[in-house]
Amino acid sequence: MTTHSRLTRQRFAVVISCLSVLLVCSVLACAMIGPVRINLAEVFSPGVEATILFRARLPRVLLSVAVGAALAMAGTVLQALLRNPLAEPHILGVSGGAAFGGVLTLFFADQTMLPAFLVTPVGAFAGALAAMLAVYRLGTVHGKLQPYTFLLAGVVCNAFTGALIMAVNSMADLFQTHGILFWLMGSLATTSYPLVAASFVYVLLGGGLLLRETRSLNALSLGEESATQLGVDVAAVRRLCFVVVSLLVGAGVAVSGMIGFVGLIVPHVTRLLFGPDHRLLLPASALVGGVFLAGADTLARSATGAAEIPVGVVTALCGGPFFVYLLRRKGGQDFGI
Amino acid sequence: MSVRPVLGESVRVADLSFGYHREDVVQGVSFTAKAGGFLGIIGPNGSGKSTLLKLMSGVEKPRGGSVEVADFDIATRSRLELGRHIAVVPQETTMAFPYTVLEMVLFGRTPHLSGFAFENDRDVDVARWALDRTATSHLAQRPVTELSGGERQRVALARALAQEPRVLLLDEPSAFLDIRHEVEMYDLLRELANEGMTIVSVLHDLNLAALYCEHIVLLSDGAVYRQGRPEEVMNYENLTTVYGTEIYVSLNDITGTLNILPLDVTHRAQLAARRAEGEGET
């Protein structure tokens, strides 16, 4: 394994600037790709090409950047808290909780005529928080987090919420079922800049809160007891991180449904590239996550000519084999677990 | 290098009690570790050694009694402040991610920084000094996940030293080391104590305890059975009673310190037979 140098202000600035440039370039490139060829000279005058670029493609690409960043940060933080590189919002049932919360609100919004676009994010966030809390309570004994138990509790939570979603689905009528399935499959298609802006507020707010805890996350790599002895208030850090992760995942699921494996692949690749120091890893993962999901979504909407495939399918097709590769390669022994 | 070890502070443990459930794991333990002294805590498995250390570092809260470092009760101070006074070397360090040795040692600076911050030149100087003292400078760029057991423990000690602690607590730091690495580690601890750092170590190896410590606290069932200088505490009667097996104690003619050996089953039987014979004659 190649070693990385110690994190300094300069190195931080260089890596973050380079990744930011890469992100901007990716956004532009992804916005250019699609069934209609865009002529750069035409986009600044009103017309079909400008409409396609600014009304359809750009908000969609930007939304995928926000969701990718949110999921990647959530994965990074969960891996740090659990001291396990296989932790991820999907695997831990947080996404499942968010999905169930969203589905439940969709179901009742339909019954009560409440506007779904208002209540679904609340439901998704509440679901994510409830799932996180349940897994947290099950995975913590005497105030100490037990990574194995925690992971298992997450797997159970995931299966449980899956069953609950099916139960709700079976109670819904055909029309509702279609709406629920459509929402669950997830799509980043949007034309709404307010939605994009709201997503970025979530990401920046959550990212800012998490960034302040990154030195504590570093210390936590030594174990909870050693981190405590280094002056870290472990319980407070854990609480804050779990709430923010729920917020990020809830927001992500609310706008785009279940998109798996981003939180697994991105932190891992970023760690290999830039080292495990969370002060750099967290913001770098956010940027790489943005690039990754923007790319995956572009692939999803343009790979097959006619109908697009759900972006979650693309990330899962990349992520599944990657997960297996990690399991085979590391076998856990490199990580002290 | 400009870094000098910080002068140690005394630790006073007064009537300390603690239990996880109903029963007490530590009961009424009192002792004082002198500033710049080397105190050893010994006792059989389950006698409360590790728990005592957790209470002294403030990881666990006592049910009764107090731990005072210099002039303050640790219960009255924040975690961060304790981190600047007390460092702990655990039995074993497992690292979740492949940090380099230098990065891991820099984690020792955690209590001296606040919020989102980068280490400054002095932080790096202290880390380099800690690497130098533990003879691990050459490992600085190696991932900690690839170190041998001996290297890992020295790096764990370096990390603790980078905290610039007044009090260094160690929980069987040599449990997984071979005899040479063990001696090297305790030589270094002896040196640090001579320079003024207060050292409190749980020891598994009674011979090393006798060789290096000035003050021994012998625990039995969570309470202090005896304490004092090694030759006062570690005699045949005390050790045999507390450990529940025949232990032979003699003087080492090179060091003048104690040699402590358990007897195997054959010799225990012989001893018992001889005793029975002796009783029969009188």
Coordinates of C-alpha atoms in Angstrom, one line a residue:
Chain A
M1 CA 0.0 0.0 0.0
T2 CA 1.3 3.4 -0.9
T3 CA 1.7 5.7 2.1
H4 CA 0.4 9.3 2.2
S5 CA 2.0 12.3 3.7
R6 CA 0.8 14.0 6.9
L7 CA -2.1 16.4 6.4
T8 CA -1.1 20.0 6.3
R9 CA -3.0 23.2 5.5
Q10 CA -1.3 23.3 2.1
R11 CA -2.1 19.7 1.2
F12 CA -5.7 20.2 2.3
A13 CA -6.0 23.3 0.1
V14 CA -4.4 21.6 -3.0
V15 CA -6.5 18.4 -2.8
I16 CA -9.8 20.3 -2.2
S17 CA -9.1 22.8 -5.0
C18 CA -8.2 20.1 -7.5
L19 CA -11.3 18.1 -6.6
S20 CA -13.5 21.2 -6.8
V21 CA -12.2 21.9 -10.3
L22 CA -12.8 18.2 -11.2
L23 CA -16.4 18.5 -9.9
V24 CA -17.1 21.6 -11.9
C25 CA -15.7 20.0 -15.0
S26 CA -17.8 16.9 -14.4
V27 CA -21.0 18.9 -14.0
L28 CA -20.4 20.7 -17.3
A29 CA -19.4 17.5 -19.1
C30 CA -22.5 15.6 -17.7
A31 CA -24.8 18.4 -18.7
M32 CA -23.5 18.3 -22.2
I33 CA -24.1 14.5 -22.6
G34 CA -27.6 13.4 -23.7
P35 CA -29.7 12.5 -26.7
V36 CA -29.8 16.1 -27.9
R37 CA -26.4 17.4 -28.9
I38 CA -25.8 20.8 -27.4
N39 CA -23.9 23.4 -29.3
L40 CA -22.0 25.6 -26.8
A41 CA -22.4 28.7 -29.0
E42 CA -26.2 28.4 -28.8
V43 CA -26.8 28.0 -25.1
F44 CA -26.6 31.6 -24.2
S45 CA -29.4 32.6 -26.5
P46 CA -33.0 31.5 -25.8
G47 CA -33.9 28.4 -27.7
V48 CA -34.4 24.7 -27.4
E49 CA -30.8 23.9 -26.5
A50 CA -30.7 26.5 -23.7
T51 CA -34.0 25.1 -22.4
I52 CA -32.7 21.5 -22.4
L53 CA -29.4 22.5 -20.8
F54 CA -30.7 24.8 -18.1
R55 CA -34.2 23.5 -17.4
A56 CA -33.7 19.7 -17.7
R57 CA -30.1 18.7 -17.5
L58 CA -28.3 21.2 -15.2
P59 CA -30.7 20.9 -12.3
R60 CA -30.6 17.1 -12.6
V61 CA -26.8 17.0 -12.6
L62 CA -26.6 19.5 -9.7
L63 CA -29.1 17.4 -7.7
S64 CA -27.1 14.3 -8.3
V65 CA -24.0 16.2 -7.0
A66 CA -25.8 17.1 -3.8
V67 CA -27.2 13.6 -3.2
G68 CA -23.8 12.0 -4.0
A69 CA -22.1 14.3 -1.6
A70 CA -24.6 13.6 1.1
L71 CA -24.5 9.8 0.8
A72 CA -20.7 9.8 0.6
M73 CA -20.3 11.9 3.7
A74 CA -22.8 9.7 5.5
G75 CA -20.8 6.6 4.6
T76 CA -17.5 8.2 5.7
V77 CA -18.9 9.1 9.1
L78 CA -20.6 5.8 9.7
Q79 CA -17.4 3.9 8.8
A80 CA -15.4 6.1 11.2
L81 CA -17.9 5.6 14.1
L82 CA -18.2 1.9 13.5
R83 CA -14.5 1.6 12.8
N84 CA -15.5 -0.6 9.9
P85 CA -15.0 0.1 6.2
L86 CA -18.0 -1.9 5.3
A87 CA -20.5 0.4 7.1
E88 CA -22.9 2.3 4.9
P89 CA -26.3 3.9 5.3
H90 CA -27.9 1.3 3.1
I91 CA -26.4 -1.7 4.9
L92 CA -27.2 -0.2 8.3
G93 CA -30.8 0.2 7.4
V94 CA -30.8 4.0 7.6
S95 CA -31.9 4.3 4.0
G96 CA -34.5 1.6 4.5
G97 CA -35.9 3.6 7.5
A98 CA -36.0 6.7 5.4
A99 CA -37.7 4.8 2.5
F100 CA -40.3 3.4 4.9
G101 CA -40.9 6.8 6.4
G102 CA -41.3 8.3 2.9
V103 CA -43.6 5.5 1.7
L104 CA -45.8 5.8 4.8
T105 CA -46.2 9.6 4.3
L106 CA -46.9 9.0 0.6
F107 CA -49.6 6.5 1.6
F108 CA -51.2 8.8 4.1
A109 CA -50.7 12.0 2.0
D110 CA -52.9 10.3 -0.6
Q111 CA -55.5 9.5 2.0
T112 CA -55.5 12.9 3.6
M113 CA -54.9 15.0 0.5
L114 CA -51.8 16.6 2.0
P115 CA -49.2 17.7 -0.5
A116 CA -46.8 14.7 -0.9
F117 CA -43.8 16.9 -1.8
L118 CA -44.0 18.6 1.6
V119 CA -44.5 15.7 3.9
T120 CA -42.3 13.0 2.2
P121 CA -39.0 14.7 3.2
V122 CA -40.3 14.9 6.8
G123 CA -41.3 11.3 6.7
A124 CA -38.0 10.2 5.2
F125 CA -36.0 12.1 7.8
A126 CA -38.1 10.8 10.6
G127 CA -37.7 7.3 9.3
A128 CA -34.0 7.6 8.9
L129 CA -33.7 9.0 12.4
A130 CA -35.9 6.3 13.9
A131 CA -33.9 3.5 12.1
M132 CA -30.6 5.0 13.2
L133 CA -31.9 5.3 16.8
A134 CA -33.1 1.7 16.8
V135 CA -29.9 0.4 15.4
Y136 CA -27.9 2.6 17.8
R137 CA -29.8 1.4 20.8
L138 CA -29.4 -2.3 19.8
G139 CA -25.7 -1.8 18.9
T140 CA -24.7 -0.1 22.1
V141 CA -24.1 -1.9 25.4
H142 CA -23.4 0.0 28.6
G143 CA -22.8 3.2 26.5
K144 CA -20.1 1.4 24.4
L145 CA -20.7 0.9 20.7
Q146 CA -20.3 -2.7 19.7
P147 CA -19.4 -2.6 15.9
Y148 CA -20.4 -6.2 15.2
T149 CA -23.8 -6.0 17.0
F150 CA -24.3 -2.6 15.4
L151 CA -23.8 -4.0 11.9
L152 CA -26.1 -7.0 12.5
A153 CA -28.8 -4.7 14.0
G154 CA -28.5 -2.6 10.8
V155 CA -29.0 -5.7 8.6
V156 CA -32.0 -6.7 10.6
C157 CA -33.4 -3.1 10.5
N158 CA -32.9 -3.2 6.7
A159 CA -34.9 -6.4 6.3
F160 CA -37.5 -5.2 8.7
T161 CA -38.2 -1.9 6.9
G162 CA -38.2 -3.8 3.6
A163 CA -41.0 -5.9 5.0
L164 CA -42.9 -2.9 6.3
I165 CA -42.7 -1.2 2.9
M166 CA -44.2 -4.3 1.3
A167 CA -46.9 -4.4 3.9
V168 CA -47.8 -0.7 3.2
N169 CA -47.7 -1.5 -0.5
S170 CA -50.1 -4.4 -0.1
M171 CA -52.6 -2.2 1.6
A172 CA -52.4 0.5 -1.1
D173 CA -54.5 0.4 -4.2
L174 CA -53.0 -0.2 -7.6
F175 CA -52.6 3.5 -8.5
Q176 CA -50.9 4.3 -5.2
T177 CA -48.7 1.2 -5.5
H178 CA -47.4 2.5 -8.8
G179 CA -46.6 5.9 -7.2
I180 CA -44.8 4.3 -4.3
L181 CA -42.8 2.0 -6.5
F182 CA -41.9 4.9 -8.7
W183 CA -40.7 6.9 -5.8
L184 CA -38.8 4.0 -4.3
M185 CA -36.9 3.2 -7.5
G186 CA -35.6 6.7 -7.3
S187 CA -34.8 9.2 -9.9
L188 CA -32.7 12.4 -9.9
A189 CA -34.9 13.9 -12.7
T190 CA -35.9 17.4 -11.6
T191 CA -36.4 20.8 -13.1
S192 CA -36.8 22.5 -9.8
Y193 CA -33.9 24.8 -8.8
P194 CA -35.5 25.4 -5.3
L195 CA -35.2 21.7 -4.7
V196 CA -31.6 21.7 -5.8
A197 CA -30.9 24.7 -3.6
A198 CA -32.6 23.1 -0.6
S199 CA -30.5 19.9 -1.1
F200 CA -27.3 22.0 -1.2
V201 CA -28.3 23.7 2.1
Y202 CA -28.7 20.3 3.7
V203 CA -25.3 19.1 2.4
L204 CA -23.5 22.3 3.3
L205 CA -25.1 22.5 6.8
G206 CA -24.6 18.8 7.5
G207 CA -21.1 18.8 6.0
G208 CA -20.1 21.9 8.1
L209 CA -21.3 20.2 11.3
L210 CA -19.5 17.0 10.5
L211 CA -16.3 18.7 9.5
R212 CA -15.9 20.1 13.0
E213 CA -15.9 16.6 14.4
T214 CA -13.4 15.2 12.0
R215 CA -10.4 15.3 14.4
S216 CA -12.6 13.4 16.9
L217 CA -13.4 10.8 14.2
N218 CA -9.6 10.4 13.7
A219 CA -9.1 9.8 17.4
L220 CA -12.0 7.3 17.4
S221 CA -10.0 5.1 15.0
L222 CA -8.0 4.2 18.1
G223 CA -11.2 2.9 19.8
E224 CA -13.7 4.7 22.0
E225 CA -11.7 4.3 25.2
S226 CA -8.5 5.7 23.8
A227 CA -10.5 8.6 22.1
T228 CA -12.0 9.4 25.5
Q229 CA -8.6 9.5 27.1
L230 CA -7.5 11.9 24.3
G231 CA -10.2 14.3 25.5
V232 CA -13.0 13.4 23.1
D233 CA -16.5 13.4 24.4
V234 CA -17.3 10.2 22.5
A235 CA -21.0 10.1 23.4
A236 CA -21.6 13.7 22.2
V237 CA -19.7 13.2 19.0
R238 CA -21.6 10.0 18.3
R239 CA -25.0 11.6 19.0
L240 CA -24.3 14.6 16.7
C241 CA -22.9 12.4 13.9
F242 CA -25.8 10.0 13.9
V243 CA -28.4 12.8 13.8
V244 CA -26.6 14.6 11.0
V245 CA -26.2 11.3 9.1
S246 CA -29.9 10.6 9.4
L247 CA -30.6 14.1 8.1
L248 CA -28.3 13.6 5.1
V249 CA -29.7 10.2 4.3
G250 CA -33.3 11.3 4.8
A251 CA -32.8 14.2 2.5
G252 CA -31.1 12.1 -0.1
V253 CA -33.8 9.4 0.0
A254 CA -36.6 12.0 0.0
V255 CA -35.4 13.6 -3.3
S256 CA -34.1 10.6 -5.0
G257 CA -35.3 7.3 -3.5
M258 CA -32.9 4.5 -2.5
I259 CA -29.5 4.9 -4.1
G260 CA -27.2 2.3 -2.7
F261 CA -23.5 1.8 -2.4
V262 CA -22.4 5.4 -3.0
G263 CA -21.7 5.6 0.8
L264 CA -19.5 2.5 0.5
I265 CA -17.5 2.9 -2.7
V266 CA -16.8 6.6 -2.5
P267 CA -15.2 6.9 1.0
H268 CA -13.2 3.8 0.3
V269 CA -11.7 5.0 -3.0
T270 CA -11.1 8.5 -1.5
R271 CA -9.3 6.9 1.4
L272 CA -7.1 4.9 -0.9
L273 CA -6.3 8.1 -2.9
F274 CA -5.8 10.6 -0.1
G275 CA -5.3 8.7 3.1
P276 CA -7.6 8.1 6.1
D277 CA -7.3 11.5 7.9
H278 CA -11.0 12.5 8.2
R279 CA -10.3 16.2 8.1
L280 CA -9.5 15.7 4.4
L281 CA -11.4 12.5 3.8
L282 CA -14.8 13.9 4.6
P283 CA -14.8 16.9 2.3
A284 CA -12.9 15.0 -0.4
S285 CA -15.5 12.2 -0.2
A286 CA -18.2 14.7 -0.6
L287 CA -16.6 16.1 -3.8
V288 CA -15.8 12.6 -5.2
G289 CA -19.3 11.5 -4.3
G290 CA -20.7 14.4 -6.3
V291 CA -18.6 13.5 -9.3
F292 CA -19.5 9.8 -9.0
L293 CA -23.2 10.1 -8.8
A294 CA -23.3 12.8 -11.5
G295 CA -21.5 10.3 -13.7
A296 CA -23.6 7.4 -12.7
D297 CA -26.8 9.3 -13.4
T298 CA -25.6 10.5 -16.7
L299 CA -24.8 6.9 -17.6
A300 CA -28.3 5.8 -16.3
R301 CA -30.1 8.3 -18.5
S302 CA -28.1 7.9 -21.6
A303 CA -26.7 4.3 -21.7
T304 CA -29.8 2.8 -23.3
G305 CA -31.2 4.8 -26.1
A306 CA -34.9 5.0 -25.3
A307 CA -35.9 4.5 -21.6
E308 CA -33.5 5.3 -18.8
I309 CA -32.5 2.9 -16.1
P310 CA -32.8 3.9 -12.5
V311 CA -29.6 5.4 -11.2
G312 CA -29.8 3.0 -8.2
V313 CA -29.3 0.2 -10.6
V314 CA -26.1 1.7 -12.0
T315 CA -24.6 2.3 -8.5
A316 CA -25.6 -1.1 -7.3
L317 CA -24.1 -2.8 -10.4
C318 CA -20.8 -1.0 -9.6
G319 CA -21.2 -1.4 -5.8
G320 CA -22.1 -5.0 -5.5
P321 CA -18.9 -6.4 -7.1
F322 CA -16.9 -3.7 -5.3
F323 CA -18.2 -4.9 -1.9
V324 CA -17.3 -8.5 -2.7
Y325 CA -13.9 -7.3 -3.8
L326 CA -13.4 -5.5 -0.5
L327 CA -14.5 -8.5 1.5
R328 CA -12.2 -10.9 -0.4
R329 CA -9.2 -8.5 -0.4
K330 CA -9.3 -7.3 3.2
G331 CA -11.0 -10.1 5.0
G332 CA -11.4 -7.7 7.8
Q333 CA -8.0 -8.4 9.3
D334 CA -6.5 -5.1 8.1
F335 CA -8.9 -3.2 10.1
G336 CA -8.5 -4.7 13.6
I337 CA -12.0 -6.2 13.7
Chain B
M1 CA 15.0 19.4 19.8
S2 CA 13.3 21.9 22.0
V3 CA 10.8 19.5 23.5
R4 CA 11.3 18.6 27.1
P5 CA 9.2 16.2 29.1
V6 CA 6.7 17.9 31.3
L7 CA 7.3 17.5 35.0
G8 CA 5.0 14.9 36.6
E9 CA 2.3 15.3 39.2
S10 CA 1.4 13.1 42.0
V11 CA -1.7 11.0 41.9
R12 CA -3.7 10.3 45.0
V13 CA -6.3 7.6 44.9
A14 CA -8.6 7.8 47.9
D15 CA -11.0 5.1 49.0
L16 CA -12.0 4.4 45.5
S17 CA -14.9 2.0 44.8
F18 CA -16.6 0.9 41.6
G19 CA -18.9 -1.8 40.3
Y20 CA -20.5 -2.6 37.0
H21 CA -23.6 -4.2 38.5
R22 CA -24.3 -5.0 42.1
E23 CA -20.9 -6.3 43.3
D24 CA -17.9 -4.1 43.7
V25 CA -15.0 -4.7 41.3
V26 CA -12.9 -2.1 43.1
Q27 CA -13.5 -1.5 46.8
G28 CA -11.9 1.1 49.0
V29 CA -8.6 1.3 47.2
S30 CA -6.2 4.0 48.4
F31 CA -2.6 4.8 47.4
T32 CA -0.4 7.6 46.3
A33 CA 1.8 7.6 43.2
K34 CA 4.6 10.1 43.8
A35 CA 5.5 12.7 41.2
G36 CA 8.3 11.2 39.1
G37 CA 7.8 7.8 40.6
F38 CA 7.2 4.4 39.1
L39 CA 4.3 2.6 40.7
G40 CA 3.3 -0.9 39.7
I41 CA -0.1 -2.5 40.2
I42 CA -0.1 -6.3 40.4
G43 CA -2.7 -8.9 41.2
P44 CA -4.4 -12.0 39.8
N45 CA -6.8 -11.9 36.9
G46 CA -10.0 -10.2 37.8
S47 CA -8.5 -8.5 40.8
G48 CA -9.6 -5.1 39.4
K49 CA -6.3 -3.9 37.9
S50 CA -7.6 -2.7 34.6
T51 CA -10.7 -1.2 36.1
L52 CA -8.6 0.7 38.6
L53 CA -6.7 2.2 35.7
K54 CA -9.9 3.2 33.9
L55 CA -11.0 5.0 37.0
M56 CA -7.7 6.8 37.2
S57 CA -8.0 8.0 33.6
G58 CA -11.6 9.0 34.2
V59 CA -13.1 6.6 31.6
E60 CA -15.2 5.1 34.3
K61 CA -16.8 7.1 37.1
P62 CA -16.2 5.8 40.6
R63 CA -19.1 4.8 42.9
G64 CA -17.2 6.3 45.8
G65 CA -13.9 7.9 46.6
S66 CA -11.8 10.1 44.4
V67 CA -8.7 10.4 42.2
E68 CA -6.7 13.5 42.6
V69 CA -3.9 14.6 40.2
A70 CA -1.7 17.2 41.8
D71 CA -4.3 19.5 43.5
F72 CA -7.5 18.7 41.7
D73 CA -10.1 15.9 41.7
I74 CA -10.4 14.5 38.2
A75 CA -14.2 14.4 38.5
T76 CA -14.2 18.2 38.5
R77 CA -12.4 18.6 35.2
S78 CA -13.4 18.3 31.6
R79 CA -12.4 15.4 29.4
L80 CA -10.2 17.7 27.4
E81 CA -8.4 18.9 30.4
L82 CA -7.8 15.4 31.6
G83 CA -6.4 14.5 28.2
R84 CA -3.7 17.2 28.8
H85 CA -2.7 15.7 32.1
I86 CA -3.2 12.0 31.8
A87 CA -2.2 9.6 29.0
V88 CA -2.9 5.9 28.8
V89 CA -1.1 3.2 26.9
P90 CA -3.6 0.3 26.4
Q91 CA -2.7 -3.4 26.3
E92 CA -3.2 -3.5 22.6
T93 CA -4.0 -0.9 20.0
T94 CA -6.0 -1.9 17.0
M95 CA -6.3 0.7 14.3
A96 CA -9.4 0.8 12.0
F97 CA -7.7 2.5 9.1
P98 CA -4.2 2.6 7.7
Y99 CA -2.8 5.8 9.2
T100 CA 0.9 6.3 9.1
V101 CA 2.8 6.1 12.4
L102 CA 3.4 9.8 12.4
E103 CA -0.3 10.5 11.9
M104 CA -1.1 8.1 14.8
V105 CA 1.4 9.8 17.1
L106 CA 0.0 13.2 16.1
F107 CA -3.4 12.0 17.5
G108 CA -1.7 12.4 20.8
R109 CA -2.0 16.2 20.2
T110 CA -5.8 15.9 20.1
P111 CA -6.4 17.4 23.6
H112 CA -4.1 20.3 22.8
L113 CA -6.0 21.4 19.7
S114 CA -9.6 22.6 19.3
G115 CA -12.2 22.3 16.6
F116 CA -11.2 21.8 13.0
A117 CA -7.5 22.5 13.2
F118 CA -4.2 21.5 11.7
E119 CA -1.2 20.6 13.8
N120 CA 1.4 23.4 14.1
D121 CA 5.2 23.1 14.0
R122 CA 5.4 22.6 17.8
D123 CA 2.9 19.8 17.6
V124 CA 5.0 18.1 14.9
D125 CA 8.1 18.7 17.0
V126 CA 6.5 17.0 20.0
A127 CA 5.5 14.0 17.8
R128 CA 9.0 13.7 16.4
W129 CA 10.4 13.9 19.9
A130 CA 8.1 11.1 21.0
L131 CA 9.1 9.0 18.0
D132 CA 12.7 9.6 18.8
R133 CA 12.3 8.6 22.5
T134 CA 10.6 5.4 21.6
A135 CA 13.1 4.6 18.8
T136 CA 10.4 4.6 16.1
S137 CA 11.5 7.5 14.0
H138 CA 12.4 5.2 11.1
L139 CA 8.8 3.9 11.1
A140 CA 7.2 7.4 10.7
Q141 CA 5.9 6.8 7.2
R142 CA 4.8 3.2 7.7
P143 CA 1.1 2.4 8.0
V144 CA 0.3 1.3 11.6
T145 CA -1.7 -1.6 10.2
E146 CA 1.6 -3.2 9.0
L147 CA 3.6 -3.0 12.2
S148 CA 4.8 -5.9 14.3
G149 CA 3.5 -6.2 17.9
G150 CA 6.6 -4.7 19.4
E151 CA 6.6 -1.8 17.0
R152 CA 2.9 -1.2 17.6
Q153 CA 3.4 -0.9 21.4
R154 CA 6.3 1.5 21.1
V155 CA 4.2 3.6 18.7
A156 CA 1.3 3.5 21.2
L157 CA 3.7 4.7 23.9
A158 CA 4.9 7.5 21.5
R159 CA 1.3 8.5 21.0
A160 CA 0.8 8.8 24.7
L161 CA 4.1 10.7 25.1
A162 CA 2.9 13.2 22.4
Q163 CA 0.1 14.1 24.8
E164 CA 2.8 15.6 27.0
P165 CA 1.2 14.0 30.0
R166 CA 2.0 14.7 33.7
V167 CA 0.9 11.2 34.5
L168 CA 1.4 8.1 32.3
L169 CA -0.9 5.1 32.9
L170 CA -0.1 1.8 31.3
D171 CA -2.2 -1.3 31.2
E172 CA 0.1 -4.3 30.8
P173 CA 1.9 -2.6 28.0
S174 CA 4.2 -5.5 27.4
A175 CA 1.5 -8.3 27.4
F176 CA 2.2 -9.2 23.8
L177 CA 6.0 -8.4 23.6
D178 CA 8.9 -10.7 23.7
I179 CA 11.4 -10.4 26.6
R180 CA 13.8 -8.0 24.8
H181 CA 11.1 -5.6 23.7
E182 CA 9.6 -5.9 27.2
V183 CA 12.8 -4.9 28.9
E184 CA 13.4 -2.1 26.4
M185 CA 10.0 -0.7 27.1
Y186 CA 10.4 -0.7 30.8
D187 CA 14.0 0.7 30.5
L188 CA 12.4 3.6 28.7
L189 CA 9.7 4.0 31.3
R190 CA 12.3 4.0 34.0
E191 CA 14.2 6.7 32.2
L192 CA 11.0 8.8 31.8
A193 CA 10.3 8.5 35.5
N194 CA 13.8 9.6 36.3
E195 CA 13.2 12.7 34.2
G196 CA 10.2 13.5 36.3
M197 CA 7.2 11.8 34.7
T198 CA 4.8 10.0 37.0
I199 CA 4.3 6.4 35.8
V200 CA 1.6 4.0 37.0
S201 CA 1.6 0.6 35.3
V202 CA -0.4 -2.5 35.6
L203 CA 2.1 -5.4 35.3
H204 CA 1.5 -9.0 34.6
D205 CA 5.1 -10.0 35.0
L206 CA 6.0 -10.1 38.7
N207 CA 9.8 -10.1 38.1
L208 CA 9.6 -7.0 36.0
A209 CA 7.5 -5.4 38.6
A210 CA 10.1 -6.1 41.2
L211 CA 12.9 -5.0 39.0
Y212 CA 11.4 -1.6 37.9
C213 CA 8.9 -0.3 40.4
E214 CA 9.6 1.6 43.6
H215 CA 6.2 1.1 44.9
I216 CA 3.9 -1.9 44.5
V217 CA 0.2 -2.1 45.0
L218 CA -0.9 -5.7 45.3
L219 CA -4.6 -6.1 44.6
S220 CA -6.8 -9.0 45.6
D221 CA -10.5 -9.1 44.9
G222 CA -10.7 -5.4 44.1
A223 CA -9.0 -4.3 47.4
V224 CA -5.4 -3.5 48.3
Y225 CA -3.9 -6.6 49.9
R226 CA -0.5 -5.0 50.6
Q227 CA 1.4 -2.0 49.3
G228 CA 5.0 -0.8 49.7
R229 CA 8.4 -1.4 48.4
P230 CA 8.7 -4.6 46.2
E231 CA 10.6 -6.5 48.9
E232 CA 8.0 -5.7 51.5
V233 CA 5.1 -6.7 49.4
M234 CA 6.3 -9.5 47.1
N235 CA 7.2 -12.2 49.6
Y236 CA 6.2 -15.9 49.6
E237 CA 3.3 -15.5 52.0
N238 CA 1.6 -12.5 50.2
L239 CA 2.0 -13.8 46.7
T240 CA 1.1 -17.4 47.5
T241 CA -2.0 -16.3 49.3
V242 CA -3.2 -13.7 46.7
Y243 CA -2.4 -15.8 43.6
G244 CA -3.5 -19.1 45.1
T245 CA -0.5 -21.1 44.0
E246 CA 2.9 -21.8 45.5
I247 CA 5.3 -19.1 44.5
Y248 CA 9.0 -19.2 45.1
V249 CA 10.8 -15.9 45.9
S250 CA 14.6 -15.5 46.0
L251 CA 17.1 -12.7 45.5
N252 CA 18.8 -12.2 42.2
D253 CA 22.5 -12.1 42.9
I254 CA 23.1 -9.7 40.0
T255 CA 20.4 -7.1 40.5
G256 CA 19.7 -7.7 44.2
T257 CA 16.0 -7.6 43.3
L258 CA 13.5 -10.4 43.7
N259 CA 13.3 -13.5 41.5
I260 CA 9.7 -14.8 41.5
L261 CA 8.9 -18.2 40.2
P262 CA 5.8 -20.4 40.4
L263 CA 6.2 -24.0 41.3
D264 CA 4.9 -26.6 38.9
V265 CA 2.6 -29.4 39.9
T266 CA 5.3 -32.0 40.7
H267 CA 7.2 -29.5 43.0
R268 CA 4.0 -28.4 44.6
A269 CA 3.2 -32.0 45.5
Q270 CA 6.8 -32.5 46.8
L271 CA 6.4 -29.4 48.9
A272 CA 3.1 -30.5 50.3
A273 CA 4.5 -33.9 51.1
R274 CA 7.5 -32.4 52.9
R275 CA 5.2 -30.2 54.9
A276 CA 3.0 -33.1 55.9
E277 CA 6.1 -35.0 57.0
G278 CA 7.3 -32.0 59.0
E279 CA 3.9 -31.8 60.7
G280 CA 4.0 -35.5 61.5
E281 CA 7.4 -35.2 63.2
T282 CA 6.5 -32.3 65.5

